[in-house]
CSV table of C-alpha atoms in Angstrom, one decimal:
chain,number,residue,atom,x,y,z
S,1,UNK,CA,0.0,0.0,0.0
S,2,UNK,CA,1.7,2.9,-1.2
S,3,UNK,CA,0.9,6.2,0.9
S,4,UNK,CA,3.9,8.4,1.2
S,5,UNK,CA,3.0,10.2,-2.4
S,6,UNK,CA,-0.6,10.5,-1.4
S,7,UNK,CA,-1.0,14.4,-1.1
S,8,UNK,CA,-2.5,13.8,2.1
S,9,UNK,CA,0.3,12.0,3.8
S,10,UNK,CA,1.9,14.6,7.1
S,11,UNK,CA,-1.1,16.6,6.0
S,12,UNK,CA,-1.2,19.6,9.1
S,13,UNK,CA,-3.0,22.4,8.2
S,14,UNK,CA,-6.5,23.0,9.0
S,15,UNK,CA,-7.0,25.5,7.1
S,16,UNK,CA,-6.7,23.7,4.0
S,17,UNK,CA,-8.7,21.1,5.5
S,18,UNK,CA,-11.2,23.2,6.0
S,19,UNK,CA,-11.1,24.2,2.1
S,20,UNK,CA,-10.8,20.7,1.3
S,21,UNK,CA,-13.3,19.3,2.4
S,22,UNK,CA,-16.1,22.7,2.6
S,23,UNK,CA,-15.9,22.5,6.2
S,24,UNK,CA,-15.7,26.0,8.3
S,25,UNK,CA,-12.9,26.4,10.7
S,26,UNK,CA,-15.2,26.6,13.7
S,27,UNK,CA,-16.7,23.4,12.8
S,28,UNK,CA,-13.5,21.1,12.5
S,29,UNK,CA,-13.2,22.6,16.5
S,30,UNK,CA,-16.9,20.4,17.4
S,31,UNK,CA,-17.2,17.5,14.7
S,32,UNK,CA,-20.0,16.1,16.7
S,33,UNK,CA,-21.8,19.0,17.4
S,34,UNK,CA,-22.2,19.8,13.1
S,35,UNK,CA,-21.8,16.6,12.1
S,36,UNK,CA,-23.6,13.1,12.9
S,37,UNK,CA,-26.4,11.0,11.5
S,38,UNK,CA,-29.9,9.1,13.3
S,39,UNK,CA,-29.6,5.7,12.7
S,40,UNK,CA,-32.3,3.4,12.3
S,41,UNK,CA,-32.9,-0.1,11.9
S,42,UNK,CA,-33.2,-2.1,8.9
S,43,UNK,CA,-34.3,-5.6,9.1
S,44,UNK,CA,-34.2,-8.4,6.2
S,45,UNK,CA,-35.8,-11.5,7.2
S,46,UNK,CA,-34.3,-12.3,10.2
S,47,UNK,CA,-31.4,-10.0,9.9
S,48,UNK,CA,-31.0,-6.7,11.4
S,49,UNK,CA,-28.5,-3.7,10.3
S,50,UNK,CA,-28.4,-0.4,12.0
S,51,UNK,CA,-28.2,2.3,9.3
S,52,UNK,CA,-26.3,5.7,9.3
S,53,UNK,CA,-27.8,7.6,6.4
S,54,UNK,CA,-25.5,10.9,6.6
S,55,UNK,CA,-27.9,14.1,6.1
S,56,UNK,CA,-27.1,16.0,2.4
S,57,UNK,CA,-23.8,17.9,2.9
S,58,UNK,CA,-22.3,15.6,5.4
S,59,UNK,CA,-22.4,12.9,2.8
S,60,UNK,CA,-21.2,15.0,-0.1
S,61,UNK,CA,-18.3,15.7,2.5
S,62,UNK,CA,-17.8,12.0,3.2
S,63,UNK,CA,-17.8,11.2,-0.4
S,64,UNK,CA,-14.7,14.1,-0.9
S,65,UNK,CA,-12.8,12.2,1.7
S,66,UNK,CA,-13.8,8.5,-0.2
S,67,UNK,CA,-12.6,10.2,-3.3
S,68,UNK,CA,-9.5,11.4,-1.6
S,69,UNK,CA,-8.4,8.3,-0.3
S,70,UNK,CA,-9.4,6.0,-3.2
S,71,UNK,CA,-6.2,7.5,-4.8
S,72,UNK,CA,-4.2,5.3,-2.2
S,73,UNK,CA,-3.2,2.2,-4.4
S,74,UNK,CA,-4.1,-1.2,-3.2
S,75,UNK,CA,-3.2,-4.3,-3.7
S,76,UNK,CA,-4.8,-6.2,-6.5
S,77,UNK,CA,-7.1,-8.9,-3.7
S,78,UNK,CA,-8.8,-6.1,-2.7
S,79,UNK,CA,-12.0,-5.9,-4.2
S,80,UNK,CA,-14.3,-4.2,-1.9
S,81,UNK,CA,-14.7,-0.4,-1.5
S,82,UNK,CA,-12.1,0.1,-4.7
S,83,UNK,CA,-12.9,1.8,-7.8
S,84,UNK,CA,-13.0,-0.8,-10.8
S,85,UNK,CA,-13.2,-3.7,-8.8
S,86,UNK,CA,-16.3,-5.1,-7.5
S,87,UNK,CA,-17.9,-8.5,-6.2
S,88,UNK,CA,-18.0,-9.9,-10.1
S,89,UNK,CA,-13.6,-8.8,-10.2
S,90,UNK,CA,-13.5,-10.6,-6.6
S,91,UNK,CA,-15.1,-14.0,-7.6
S,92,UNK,CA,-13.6,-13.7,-11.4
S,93,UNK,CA,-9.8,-14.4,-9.3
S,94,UNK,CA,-11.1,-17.9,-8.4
S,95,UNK,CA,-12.5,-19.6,-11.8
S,96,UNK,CA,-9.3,-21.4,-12.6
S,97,UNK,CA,-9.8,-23.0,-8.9
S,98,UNK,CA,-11.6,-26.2,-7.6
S,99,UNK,CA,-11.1,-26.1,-4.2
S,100,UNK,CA,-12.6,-23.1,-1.7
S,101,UNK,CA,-12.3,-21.6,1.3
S,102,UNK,CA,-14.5,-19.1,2.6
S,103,UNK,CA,-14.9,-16.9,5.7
S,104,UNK,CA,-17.4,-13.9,6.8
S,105,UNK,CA,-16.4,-12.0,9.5
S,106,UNK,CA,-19.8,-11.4,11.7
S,107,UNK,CA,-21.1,-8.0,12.2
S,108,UNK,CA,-18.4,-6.5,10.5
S,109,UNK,CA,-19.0,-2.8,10.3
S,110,UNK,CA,-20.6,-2.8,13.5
S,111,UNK,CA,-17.4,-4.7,15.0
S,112,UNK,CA,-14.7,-2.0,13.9
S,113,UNK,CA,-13.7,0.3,16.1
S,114,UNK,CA,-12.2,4.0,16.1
S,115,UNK,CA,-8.8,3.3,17.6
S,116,UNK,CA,-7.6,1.5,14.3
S,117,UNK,CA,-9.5,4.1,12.2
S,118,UNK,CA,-7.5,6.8,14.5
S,119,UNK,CA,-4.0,4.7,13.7
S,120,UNK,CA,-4.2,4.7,9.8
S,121,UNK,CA,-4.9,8.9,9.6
S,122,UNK,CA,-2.0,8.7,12.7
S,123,UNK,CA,0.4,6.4,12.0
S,124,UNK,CA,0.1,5.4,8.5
S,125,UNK,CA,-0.7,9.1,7.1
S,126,UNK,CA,1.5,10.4,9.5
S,127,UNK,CA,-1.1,13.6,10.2
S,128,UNK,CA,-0.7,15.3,13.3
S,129,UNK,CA,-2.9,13.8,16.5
S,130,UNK,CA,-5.8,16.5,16.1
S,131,UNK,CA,-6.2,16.0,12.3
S,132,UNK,CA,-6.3,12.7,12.5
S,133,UNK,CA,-8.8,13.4,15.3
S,134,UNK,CA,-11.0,15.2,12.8
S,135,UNK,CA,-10.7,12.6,10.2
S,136,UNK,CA,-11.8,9.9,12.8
S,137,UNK,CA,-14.8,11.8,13.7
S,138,UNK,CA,-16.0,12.6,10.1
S,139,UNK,CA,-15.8,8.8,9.3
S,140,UNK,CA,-17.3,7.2,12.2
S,141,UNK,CA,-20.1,7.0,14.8
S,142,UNK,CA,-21.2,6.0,18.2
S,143,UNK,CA,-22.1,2.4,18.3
S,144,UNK,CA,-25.2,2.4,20.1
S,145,UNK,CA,-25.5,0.7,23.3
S,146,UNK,CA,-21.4,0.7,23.3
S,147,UNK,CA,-18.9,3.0,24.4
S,148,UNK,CA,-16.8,3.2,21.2
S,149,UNK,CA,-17.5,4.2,17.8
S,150,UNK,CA,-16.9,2.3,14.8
S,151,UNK,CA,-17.4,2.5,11.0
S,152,UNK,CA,-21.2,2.9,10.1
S,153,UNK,CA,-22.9,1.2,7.4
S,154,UNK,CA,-24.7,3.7,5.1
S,155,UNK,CA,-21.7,5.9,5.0
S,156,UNK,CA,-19.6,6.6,1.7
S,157,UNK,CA,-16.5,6.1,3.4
S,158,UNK,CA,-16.6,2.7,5.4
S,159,UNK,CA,-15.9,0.0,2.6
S,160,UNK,CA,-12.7,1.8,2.0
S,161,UNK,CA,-11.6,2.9,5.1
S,162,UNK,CA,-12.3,-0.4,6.4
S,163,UNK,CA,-10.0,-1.9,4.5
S,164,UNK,CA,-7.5,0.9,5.4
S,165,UNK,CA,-7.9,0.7,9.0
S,166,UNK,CA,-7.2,-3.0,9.1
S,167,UNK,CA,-4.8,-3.2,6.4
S,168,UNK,CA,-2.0,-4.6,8.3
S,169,UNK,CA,-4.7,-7.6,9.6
S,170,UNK,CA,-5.8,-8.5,5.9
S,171,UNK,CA,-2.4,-8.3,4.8
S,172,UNK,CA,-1.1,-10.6,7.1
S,173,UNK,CA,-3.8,-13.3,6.2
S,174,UNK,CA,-2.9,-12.8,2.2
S,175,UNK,CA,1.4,-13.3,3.1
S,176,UNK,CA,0.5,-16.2,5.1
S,177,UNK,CA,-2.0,-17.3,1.8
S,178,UNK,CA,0.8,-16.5,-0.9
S,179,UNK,CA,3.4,-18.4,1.3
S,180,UNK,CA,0.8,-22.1,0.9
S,181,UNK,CA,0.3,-21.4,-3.1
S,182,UNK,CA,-3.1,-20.2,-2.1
S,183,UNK,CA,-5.4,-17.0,-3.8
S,184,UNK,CA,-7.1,-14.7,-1.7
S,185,UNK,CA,-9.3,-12.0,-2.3
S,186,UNK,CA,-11.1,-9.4,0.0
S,187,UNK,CA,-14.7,-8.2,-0.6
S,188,UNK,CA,-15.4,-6.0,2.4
S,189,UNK,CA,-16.5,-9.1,5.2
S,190,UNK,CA,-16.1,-12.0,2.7
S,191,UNK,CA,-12.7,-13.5,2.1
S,192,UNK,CA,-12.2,-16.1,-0.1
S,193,UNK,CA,-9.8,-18.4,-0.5
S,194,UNK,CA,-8.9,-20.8,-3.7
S,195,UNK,CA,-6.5,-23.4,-4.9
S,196,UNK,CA,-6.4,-26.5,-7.2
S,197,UNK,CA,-5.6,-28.7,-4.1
S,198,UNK,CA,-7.5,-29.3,-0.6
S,199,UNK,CA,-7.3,-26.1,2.1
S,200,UNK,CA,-6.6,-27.6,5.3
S,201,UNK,CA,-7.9,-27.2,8.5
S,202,UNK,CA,-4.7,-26.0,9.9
S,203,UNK,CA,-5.1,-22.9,7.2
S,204,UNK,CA,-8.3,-21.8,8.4
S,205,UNK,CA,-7.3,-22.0,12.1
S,206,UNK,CA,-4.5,-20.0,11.9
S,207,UNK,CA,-6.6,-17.3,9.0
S,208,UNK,CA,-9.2,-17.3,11.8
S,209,UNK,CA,-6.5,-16.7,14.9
S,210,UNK,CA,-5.4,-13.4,12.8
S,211,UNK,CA,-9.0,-12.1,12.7
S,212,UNK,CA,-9.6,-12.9,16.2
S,213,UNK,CA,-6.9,-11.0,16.9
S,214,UNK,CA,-8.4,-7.8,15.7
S,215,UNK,CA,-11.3,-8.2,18.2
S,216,UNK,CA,-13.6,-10.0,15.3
S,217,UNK,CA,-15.2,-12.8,15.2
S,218,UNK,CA,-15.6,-15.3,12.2
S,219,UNK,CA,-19.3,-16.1,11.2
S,220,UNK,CA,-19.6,-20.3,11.5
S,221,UNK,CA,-22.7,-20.5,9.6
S,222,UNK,CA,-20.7,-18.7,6.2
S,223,UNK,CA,-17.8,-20.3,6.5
S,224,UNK,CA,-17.7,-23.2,3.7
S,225,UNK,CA,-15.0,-25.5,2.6
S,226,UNK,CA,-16.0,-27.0,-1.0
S,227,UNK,CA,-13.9,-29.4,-3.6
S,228,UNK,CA,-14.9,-29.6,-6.9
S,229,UNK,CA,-18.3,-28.8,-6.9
S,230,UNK,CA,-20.1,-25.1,-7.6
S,231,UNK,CA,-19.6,-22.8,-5.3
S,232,UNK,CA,-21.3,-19.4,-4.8
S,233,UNK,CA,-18.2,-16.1,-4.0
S,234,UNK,CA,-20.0,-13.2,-3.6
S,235,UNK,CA,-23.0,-13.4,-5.7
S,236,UNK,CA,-21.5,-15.3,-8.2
S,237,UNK,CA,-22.1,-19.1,-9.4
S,238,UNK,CA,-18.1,-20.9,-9.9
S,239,UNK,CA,-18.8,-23.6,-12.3
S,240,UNK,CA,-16.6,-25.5,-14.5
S,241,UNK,CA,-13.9,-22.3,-14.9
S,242,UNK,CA,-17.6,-20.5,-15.8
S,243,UNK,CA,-19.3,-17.3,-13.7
S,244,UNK,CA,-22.9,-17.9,-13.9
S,245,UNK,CA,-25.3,-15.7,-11.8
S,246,UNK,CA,-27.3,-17.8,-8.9
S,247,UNK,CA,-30.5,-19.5,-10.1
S,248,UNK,CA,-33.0,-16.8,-7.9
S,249,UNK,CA,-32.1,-14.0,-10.0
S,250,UNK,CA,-33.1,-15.6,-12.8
S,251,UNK,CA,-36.2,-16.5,-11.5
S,252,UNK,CA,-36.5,-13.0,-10.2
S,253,UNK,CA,-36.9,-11.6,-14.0
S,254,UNK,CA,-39.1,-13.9,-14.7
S,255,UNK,CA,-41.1,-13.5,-12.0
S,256,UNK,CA,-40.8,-9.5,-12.4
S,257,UNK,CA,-41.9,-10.1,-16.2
S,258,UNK,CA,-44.8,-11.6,-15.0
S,259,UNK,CA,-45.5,-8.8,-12.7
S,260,UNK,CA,-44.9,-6.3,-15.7
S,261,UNK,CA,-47.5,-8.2,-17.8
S,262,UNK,CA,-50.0,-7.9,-14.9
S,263,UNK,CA,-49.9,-4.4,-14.1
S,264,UNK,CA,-49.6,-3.4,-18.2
S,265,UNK,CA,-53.2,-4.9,-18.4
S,266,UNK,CA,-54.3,-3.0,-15.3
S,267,UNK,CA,-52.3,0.0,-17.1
S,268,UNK,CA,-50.7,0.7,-13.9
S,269,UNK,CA,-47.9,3.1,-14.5
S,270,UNK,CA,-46.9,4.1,-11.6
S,271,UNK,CA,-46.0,-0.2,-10.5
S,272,UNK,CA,-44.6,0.1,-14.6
S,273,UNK,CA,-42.4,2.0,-14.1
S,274,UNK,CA,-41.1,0.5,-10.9
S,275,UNK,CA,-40.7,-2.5,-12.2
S,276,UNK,CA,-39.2,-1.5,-15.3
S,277,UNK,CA,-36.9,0.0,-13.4
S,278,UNK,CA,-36.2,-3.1,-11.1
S,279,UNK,CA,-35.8,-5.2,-14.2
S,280,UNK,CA,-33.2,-3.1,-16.0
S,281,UNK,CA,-31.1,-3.4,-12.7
S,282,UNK,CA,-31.5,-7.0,-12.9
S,283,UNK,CA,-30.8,-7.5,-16.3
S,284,UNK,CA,-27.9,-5.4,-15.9
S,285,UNK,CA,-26.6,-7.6,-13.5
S,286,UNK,CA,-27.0,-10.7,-15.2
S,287,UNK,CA,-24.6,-9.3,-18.2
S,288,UNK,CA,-22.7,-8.2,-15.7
S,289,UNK,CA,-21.6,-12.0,-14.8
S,290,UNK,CA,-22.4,-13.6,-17.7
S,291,UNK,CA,-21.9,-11.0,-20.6
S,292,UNK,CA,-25.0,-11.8,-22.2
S,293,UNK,CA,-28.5,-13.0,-21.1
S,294,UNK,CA,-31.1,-15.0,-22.3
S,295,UNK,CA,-33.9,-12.5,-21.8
S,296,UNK,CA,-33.6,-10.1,-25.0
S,297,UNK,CA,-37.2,-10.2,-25.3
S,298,UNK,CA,-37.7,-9.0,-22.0
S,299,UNK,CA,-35.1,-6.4,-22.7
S,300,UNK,CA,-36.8,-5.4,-25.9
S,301,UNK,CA,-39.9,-5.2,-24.4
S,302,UNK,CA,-38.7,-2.8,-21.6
S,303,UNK,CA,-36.6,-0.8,-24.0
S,304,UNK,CA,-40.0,-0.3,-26.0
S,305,UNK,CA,-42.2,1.0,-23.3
């Protein structure tokens, strides 16, 4: 990770600060007192995520600081929270592989803390204590029910400075992975690990001792060893040195396409357009993975209304 040339590395003056980031002097003095964000709760199935959704200009700011730091070059198995890369460039490193390791870190985002977030602007940008102060306040929040603060979901700046802040853990997994012949990518929770022979168990206990020892715990429910067999990295089906996109999004267009035909008889065009819109994004994805689909007359359709 090359940071020295970054044009924020030893940055120390508020006052360009300040202009960098549209931010008034007076207001870098009481971060917490101009800048934080309600949460709420989110819940998917059985799943609940606690939601930061920054107010207007406080995102626009975190987005200037995501934009800043995305200019920090990272290694190539990163593929969360980088421009260019994305969960289709993660799994895409794995199709030459038949056997698969995979780990999820529980409650990730909620699980980070401040003090590591602190030690990148600190000790990795080398900015004085108060700037890096300011930097550590913009980017995270109180963690409710805790006393720390950590990197909140719903803002612009946590799947980057995630991997940032815990650089030196995720780097020490991938030497120790490079050192057994083994690939490894990073999409922001998920790692995965691939090679054309068995992963032993002695690999994932010591992969897992690392995390622990950044105070997070591995989910045992998402971690899955497979050999030769289809696997599912990050969205994406690994079959026969082939991405294919899982079987429920393909029954999701159809079953949108359906829905379209439904509400164009009830000329409906308020649910139209929704789901015109919902099946563009799924379409989108498909040829995203697969680089063509076998929905054109769907596509057609859509394209016609």
């Amino acid at each position: 990770m090359d940071i020295q040339k970054h044009f924020l590395y030893k940055v120390s003056n508020k006052k360009f600060l300040s202009e960098l980031l549209s931010i008034k002097i007076y207001e870098l003095k009481d971060i917490d007192k101009y800048f934080s964000t309600k949460s709420y709760v989110d819940k998917i199935g059985q799943k609940k995520r606690t939601i930061f959704p920054p107010k207007p200009r406080y995102k626009r700011i975190l987005r200037k600081i995501n934009r800043n730091l995305s200019s920090i070059k990272l290694p190539d198995y990163i593929n969360g929270g980088v421009k260019g890369k994305s969960y289709v460039t993660n799994a895409n490193a794995h199709i030459d592989h038949k056997c698969f390791l995979m780990i999820d870190i529980t409650n990730f985002y909620p699980s980070t803390n401040e003090r590591y977030v602190y030690s990148f602007f600190r000790n990795a940008m080398k900015m004085p204590a108060d700037i890096a102060k300011i930097y550590t306040l913009l980017t995270t929040e109180p963690l409710p029910n805790h006393n720390h603060r950590h990197l909140p979901q719903g803002y612009p700046t946590s799947a980057l400075l995630s991997i940032l802040s815990y650089y030196q853990m995720f780097d020490k997994i991938h030497q120790y992975a490079k050192q057994e012949n083994i690939t490894m990518t990073v999409y922001v929770d998920d790692i995965t690990f691939s090679a054309n022979k068995p992963i032993g168990r002695h690999f994932k206990s010591k992969v897992i001792r690392i995390i622990e020892s950044y105070n997070f715990q591995v989910n045992p429910e998402k971690t899955v060893h497979s050999y030769n067999r289809p696997i599912n990295v990050t969205g994406v089906i690994l079959k026969n040195r082939t991405m294919k996109v899982p079987n429920k999004l393909r029954k999701k267009i159809i079953d949108l396409d359906n829905e379209l035909e439904a509400a164009l008889l009830k000329q409906d065009s308020e649910h139209i357009t929704l789901l015109i819109s919902k099946l563009k994004g799924c379409l989108i994805a498909f040829d995203y993975v697969e680089g063509s689909n076998p929905f054109q007359s769907i596509n057609t359709k859509i394209n016609n209304l």
